[in-house]
């Protein structure tokens, strides 16, 4: 066969199969929601550096906001006292700038995934309050300063409050007390005065977290510190949280005078032996905890889509308060949920399936909001 003929047949075949899996008029996820709020995804290093080209294309097609899943965390970007690993974060930011996306920084101060050197001295004891203040300042100035003008907003402090509303007894709290939060906000604002600044946490439907975060917003504002938003991570399940409580928190944060963002949305379809999203709370694998290795049965798929639709309905009716809805990953195969809290499972938590195709709740929303039959 002539090479040109072979090429034409292959091209035609590609077009036909692309058409079969993705109709040319299929709306992108971001288009379904129009200008109600931006639609984000957490991205991996492989997606921004091009090692996962299919994932990269899906990001460009479907999302208008990105957040780094891991590469801006302290242990990754600042592994040693005097050494920063800028390359993955630089690539992430360049990718967002090139594709004209809203870029979110995650995260400046977090007890988990903090570089081992950050909180201790040579003997392994906690550093003094003065030293920690200086280290926080240096870290925030370096990281937020490097991307000044390019980052829309930073998760300044991540996961600082417990379900009952008390402060997490993290090393930051043990060394500096409650003051570590206002300090982090002060340094972040000094480093990048135009960036929005957020508090971010999971299990935000809990009354305790709700009340403490409302108080915190007021305290920061009273001190003249900038706070723009609360991130409700939203690592949720089919039967948790109670959606009435969840919406109550959303409204309470908005009423306290900040934007609300859904920052890490994923909905597990699997049995959940552990709630929340604390990476160190794990459970042992057994087969009964991994029931859908070969795909979601029809009834479970319907249940999952209906639950996701209920969440979306909450976001749509509170669209005035919400500025962004971000999924914690691009497609099901990318999700951390496949490995947490039980390692080695097959989960279905995101907007796009393992072939990067939109889930039915999105098609339904497109019909409802845009009269689009897909
Ligand atoms: O990059 C290393 C690699 O070099 C090494 O070979 C491999 C071996 O384990 O580990 C790799 O790092 C892993 C990293 O993800 C990147 O894949 C870490 O072990 C693993 O702990 C890390 O998990 C991340 C977790 O946060 C902890 O940082 C998840 O991907 C990420 O989805 C998750 O995200 C958090 C949010 O930041 C905060 N809210 C909760 C959310 C879910 O836990």
Short mmCIF file of C-alpha atoms in Angstrom, two decimals, residues 36-319:
data_model
loop_
_atom_site.label_atom_id
_atom_site.label_comp_id
_atom_site.label_asym_id
_atom_site.label_seq_id
_atom_site.Cartn_x
_atom_site.Cartn_y
_atom_site.Cartn_z
CA UNK A 36 -21.09 31.06 37.23
CA UNK A 37 -17.75 29.89 38.66
CA UNK A 38 -14.47 28.58 37.30
CA UNK A 39 -14.00 24.84 36.93
CA UNK A 40 -10.69 23.57 38.15
CA UNK A 41 -8.64 20.44 38.43
CA UNK A 42 -5.62 19.35 40.43
CA UNK A 43 -2.80 18.49 38.07
CA UNK A 44 0.25 16.29 38.36
CA UNK A 45 3.81 16.95 37.26
CA UNK A 46 3.38 14.43 34.40
CA UNK A 47 0.44 16.38 33.08
CA UNK A 48 2.16 19.74 33.03
CA UNK A 49 5.49 18.44 31.68
CA UNK A 50 3.77 16.51 28.88
CA UNK A 51 4.56 12.94 30.01
CA UNK A 52 0.79 12.38 30.18
CA UNK A 53 -0.26 14.04 26.90
CA UNK A 54 -3.83 12.72 26.96
CA UNK A 55 -4.34 14.04 30.49
CA UNK A 56 -2.77 17.33 29.43
CA UNK A 57 -5.17 17.70 26.51
CA UNK A 58 -8.13 16.91 28.76
CA UNK A 59 -7.05 19.67 31.15
CA UNK A 60 -6.78 22.20 28.32
CA UNK A 61 -10.13 21.15 26.92
CA UNK A 62 -12.24 20.90 30.07
CA UNK A 63 -10.86 23.19 32.78
CA UNK A 64 -10.14 26.90 33.21
CA UNK A 65 -8.47 26.70 36.60
CA UNK A 66 -5.59 24.54 37.84
CA UNK A 67 -3.98 23.76 41.16
CA UNK A 68 -0.79 21.76 41.73
CA UNK A 69 -1.67 18.43 43.37
CA UNK A 70 1.75 18.08 44.99
CA UNK A 71 4.65 20.05 43.54
CA UNK A 72 4.20 23.24 45.60
CA UNK A 73 3.99 21.46 48.95
CA UNK A 74 6.83 22.28 51.32
CA UNK A 75 8.50 18.84 51.22
CA UNK A 76 8.56 18.95 47.41
CA UNK A 77 9.44 22.56 46.70
CA UNK A 78 11.70 23.26 49.70
CA UNK A 79 13.19 19.87 50.62
CA UNK A 80 16.32 21.27 52.31
CA UNK A 81 16.81 24.48 54.25
CA UNK A 82 18.86 26.14 51.54
CA UNK A 83 17.57 24.35 48.50
CA UNK A 84 14.40 24.73 46.50
CA UNK A 85 13.13 22.40 43.78
CA UNK A 86 11.58 24.94 41.44
CA UNK A 87 11.36 23.09 38.17
CA UNK A 88 8.04 21.21 38.55
CA UNK A 89 6.30 24.27 40.03
CA UNK A 90 7.76 26.51 37.32
CA UNK A 91 6.40 24.11 34.67
CA UNK A 92 3.01 24.08 36.37
CA UNK A 93 2.81 27.87 36.42
CA UNK A 94 4.06 28.20 32.82
CA UNK A 95 1.44 25.66 31.70
CA UNK A 96 -1.32 27.71 33.34
CA UNK A 97 -0.05 31.01 31.94
CA UNK A 98 0.33 29.56 28.42
CA UNK A 99 -3.21 28.20 28.47
CA UNK A 100 -4.69 31.31 30.00
CA UNK A 101 -5.93 29.53 33.11
CA UNK A 102 -6.57 30.68 36.64
CA UNK A 103 -3.64 29.32 38.68
CA UNK A 104 -4.06 28.35 42.33
CA UNK A 105 -1.15 27.80 44.70
CA UNK A 106 -1.39 24.85 47.12
CA UNK A 107 -0.22 25.23 49.83
CA UNK A 108 2.07 27.45 51.92
CA UNK A 109 1.67 26.18 55.48
CA UNK A 110 0.54 22.60 56.18
CA UNK A 111 1.65 20.29 58.99
CA UNK A 112 1.48 17.31 56.63
CA UNK A 113 4.06 17.01 53.85
CA UNK A 114 6.12 19.66 55.59
CA UNK A 115 9.83 19.23 54.79
CA UNK A 116 11.48 17.25 57.62
CA UNK A 117 14.02 20.00 58.38
CA UNK A 118 11.46 22.78 58.69
CA UNK A 119 10.26 22.38 62.26
CA UNK A 120 13.31 21.01 64.09
CA UNK A 121 16.89 21.89 64.98
CA UNK A 122 20.06 19.75 64.50
CA UNK A 123 19.15 17.76 67.62
CA UNK A 124 15.70 16.96 66.27
CA UNK A 125 13.91 19.16 68.85
CA UNK A 126 11.28 21.68 67.84
CA UNK A 127 12.80 25.02 66.89
CA UNK A 128 12.00 28.14 68.92
CA UNK A 129 9.05 30.39 68.07
CA UNK A 130 11.43 33.01 66.66
CA UNK A 131 13.15 30.50 64.39
CA UNK A 132 9.86 29.09 63.12
CA UNK A 133 8.54 32.57 62.41
CA UNK A 134 11.67 33.30 60.39
CA UNK A 135 11.45 29.98 58.51
CA UNK A 136 7.79 30.54 57.67
CA UNK A 137 8.59 34.03 56.45
CA UNK A 138 11.54 32.88 54.32
CA UNK A 139 9.55 30.00 52.83
CA UNK A 140 6.45 32.06 52.03
CA UNK A 141 8.46 34.99 50.68
CA UNK A 142 10.46 32.66 48.43
CA UNK A 143 7.56 30.58 47.09
CA UNK A 144 4.76 33.15 46.86
CA UNK A 145 7.32 35.78 45.80
CA UNK A 146 8.63 33.67 42.90
CA UNK A 147 5.19 33.39 41.31
CA UNK A 148 4.03 36.88 42.22
CA UNK A 149 1.55 38.22 39.71
CA UNK A 150 0.85 34.79 38.20
CA UNK A 151 -1.04 33.06 41.01
CA UNK A 152 -4.70 33.97 41.45
CA UNK A 153 -4.79 32.78 45.04
CA UNK A 154 -2.94 30.72 47.65
CA UNK A 155 -4.14 28.11 50.10
CA UNK A 156 -2.18 29.86 52.83
CA UNK A 157 -2.95 27.51 55.71
CA UNK A 158 -4.21 24.00 55.11
CA UNK A 159 -6.11 21.74 57.53
CA UNK A 160 -5.49 23.67 60.75
CA UNK A 161 -8.73 22.85 62.55
CA UNK A 162 -10.13 19.57 63.93
CA UNK A 163 -13.70 18.31 63.44
CA UNK A 164 -14.72 19.52 66.92
CA UNK A 165 -13.51 23.02 66.11
CA UNK A 166 -10.36 22.92 68.20
CA UNK A 167 -6.99 23.80 66.72
CA UNK A 168 -5.05 20.82 65.37
CA UNK A 169 -2.13 20.22 67.71
CA UNK A 170 0.34 20.39 64.85
CA UNK A 171 3.96 21.46 65.33
CA UNK A 172 3.02 24.91 64.00
CA UNK A 173 0.40 25.21 66.74
CA UNK A 174 2.63 23.68 69.43
CA UNK A 175 5.43 26.14 68.70
CA UNK A 176 3.53 29.33 67.85
CA UNK A 177 0.00 28.78 69.16
CA UNK A 178 -2.95 30.23 67.23
CA UNK A 179 -0.69 33.03 66.00
CA UNK A 180 0.77 30.88 63.23
CA UNK A 181 -2.32 31.48 61.09
CA UNK A 182 -2.34 35.33 61.12
CA UNK A 183 1.43 35.26 60.65
CA UNK A 184 1.13 33.08 57.54
CA UNK A 185 -1.50 35.44 56.11
CA UNK A 186 0.64 38.47 56.85
CA UNK A 187 3.73 36.97 55.15
CA UNK A 188 1.71 35.76 52.14
CA UNK A 189 0.24 39.20 51.60
CA UNK A 190 3.64 40.84 51.92
CA UNK A 191 5.09 38.39 49.39
CA UNK A 192 2.34 38.84 46.78
CA UNK A 193 0.01 41.74 47.60
CA UNK A 194 -2.34 41.03 44.70
CA UNK A 195 -2.88 37.33 45.36
CA UNK A 196 -6.06 36.13 47.01
CA UNK A 197 -5.52 34.30 50.28
CA UNK A 198 -7.48 31.29 51.51
CA UNK A 199 -7.96 28.94 54.45
CA UNK A 200 -8.53 25.38 53.21
CA UNK A 201 -9.80 22.28 55.02
CA UNK A 202 -11.74 19.01 54.74
CA UNK A 203 -14.90 17.88 56.60
CA UNK A 204 -16.24 21.43 56.50
CA UNK A 205 -19.82 20.23 57.07
CA UNK A 206 -18.86 19.60 60.72
CA UNK A 207 -20.39 22.15 63.06
CA UNK A 208 -17.13 22.60 64.97
CA UNK A 209 -15.09 23.39 61.87
CA UNK A 210 -17.82 25.69 60.58
CA UNK A 211 -17.91 27.75 63.77
CA UNK A 212 -14.16 28.02 64.17
CA UNK A 213 -13.59 29.02 60.56
CA UNK A 214 -16.29 31.70 60.79
CA UNK A 215 -14.54 33.00 63.91
CA UNK A 216 -11.17 32.89 62.21
CA UNK A 217 -12.40 34.88 59.23
CA UNK A 218 -13.65 37.57 61.61
CA UNK A 219 -10.43 37.59 63.63
CA UNK A 220 -8.25 37.95 60.56
CA UNK A 221 -10.42 40.74 59.19
CA UNK A 222 -10.50 42.55 62.54
CA UNK A 223 -6.71 42.57 62.51
CA UNK A 224 -6.72 44.12 59.06
CA UNK A 225 -5.31 41.00 57.41
CA UNK A 226 -6.33 39.96 53.94
CA UNK A 227 -8.51 36.86 53.64
CA UNK A 228 -10.46 36.27 50.46
CA UNK A 229 -11.87 32.83 50.72
CA UNK A 230 -12.56 29.56 52.41
CA UNK A 231 -11.76 26.35 50.60
CA UNK A 232 -14.16 23.51 51.30
CA UNK A 233 -12.05 20.57 50.12
CA UNK A 234 -15.06 18.25 49.71
CA UNK A 235 -13.58 14.74 49.71
CA UNK A 236 -17.02 13.20 50.02
CA UNK A 237 -18.79 9.85 49.90
CA UNK A 238 -22.16 8.46 48.89
CA UNK A 239 -23.50 8.77 52.42
CA UNK A 240 -21.39 11.55 53.94
CA UNK A 241 -21.46 14.37 54.68
CA UNK A 242 -25.03 15.39 55.46
CA UNK A 243 -25.68 17.78 52.56
CA UNK A 244 -27.86 20.07 54.67
CA UNK A 245 -24.95 20.64 57.04
CA UNK A 246 -22.59 21.03 54.10
CA UNK A 247 -24.72 23.76 52.55
CA UNK A 248 -25.11 25.40 55.96
CA UNK A 249 -21.33 25.73 56.19
CA UNK A 250 -21.12 27.13 52.68
CA UNK A 251 -23.70 29.79 53.54
CA UNK A 252 -22.05 30.55 56.90
CA UNK A 253 -18.67 31.20 55.25
CA UNK A 254 -20.27 33.41 52.61
CA UNK A 255 -22.16 35.32 55.32
CA UNK A 256 -18.85 35.93 57.11
CA UNK A 257 -17.82 37.98 54.07
CA UNK A 258 -15.52 35.76 52.01
CA UNK A 259 -15.77 33.83 48.77
CA UNK A 260 -16.36 30.11 48.99
CA UNK A 261 -14.41 27.66 46.87
CA UNK A 262 -14.92 23.95 46.45
CA UNK A 263 -11.26 23.12 46.27
CA UNK A 264 -10.68 19.35 46.17
CA UNK A 265 -13.92 17.73 45.10
CA UNK A 266 -14.00 13.95 44.74
CA UNK A 267 -16.81 11.52 45.49
CA UNK A 268 -15.74 8.00 46.33
CA UNK A 269 -17.96 5.17 45.10
CA UNK A 270 -16.33 2.72 47.48
CA UNK A 271 -16.96 1.64 51.07
CA UNK A 272 -15.34 4.25 53.32
CA UNK A 273 -13.75 2.71 56.42
CA UNK A 274 -12.25 6.13 57.23
CA UNK A 275 -13.84 9.58 56.89
CA UNK A 276 -12.26 13.01 56.35
CA UNK A 277 -9.15 13.25 54.19
CA UNK A 278 -6.27 12.90 56.60
CA UNK A 279 -3.62 11.11 54.54
CA UNK A 280 -2.21 9.31 57.60
CA UNK A 281 -5.56 7.62 58.49
CA UNK A 282 -5.38 4.38 56.55
CA UNK A 283 -7.07 0.96 56.58
CA UNK A 284 -5.83 -2.45 55.44
CA UNK A 285 -6.83 -3.84 52.03
CA UNK A 286 -9.31 -6.66 51.71
CA UNK A 287 -11.35 -7.67 48.66
CA UNK A 288 -14.70 -6.67 50.15
CA UNK A 289 -13.41 -3.09 50.28
CA UNK A 290 -12.66 -3.16 46.53
CA UNK A 291 -15.95 -4.33 45.03
CA UNK A 292 -15.88 -2.63 41.58
CA UNK A 293 -12.53 -3.62 40.10
CA UNK A 294 -14.04 -4.13 36.64
CA UNK A 295 -16.35 -1.13 36.52
CA UNK A 296 -19.25 0.39 38.44
CA UNK A 297 -22.49 -1.61 38.24
CA UNK A 298 -25.41 0.30 36.69
CA UNK A 299 -27.18 0.92 40.02
CA UNK A 300 -24.02 2.22 41.68
CA UNK A 301 -23.22 4.40 38.70
CA UNK A 302 -26.72 5.91 38.93
CA UNK A 303 -26.31 6.44 42.67
CA UNK A 304 -22.93 8.13 42.17
CA UNK A 305 -24.23 10.44 39.43
CA UNK A 306 -27.29 11.37 41.44
CA UNK A 307 -25.16 12.26 44.47
CA UNK A 308 -22.80 14.35 42.32
CA UNK A 309 -25.81 16.07 40.76
CA UNK A 310 -27.10 16.95 44.27
CA UNK A 311 -23.73 18.55 45.06
CA UNK A 312 -23.80 20.49 41.80
CA UNK A 313 -27.33 21.68 42.56
CA UNK A 314 -26.01 23.09 45.84
CA UNK A 315 -23.21 24.89 44.00
CA UNK A 316 -25.60 26.25 41.38
CA UNK A 317 -28.09 27.62 43.84
CA UNK A 318 -25.23 29.25 45.79
CA UNK A 319 -23.38 30.39 42.68
#
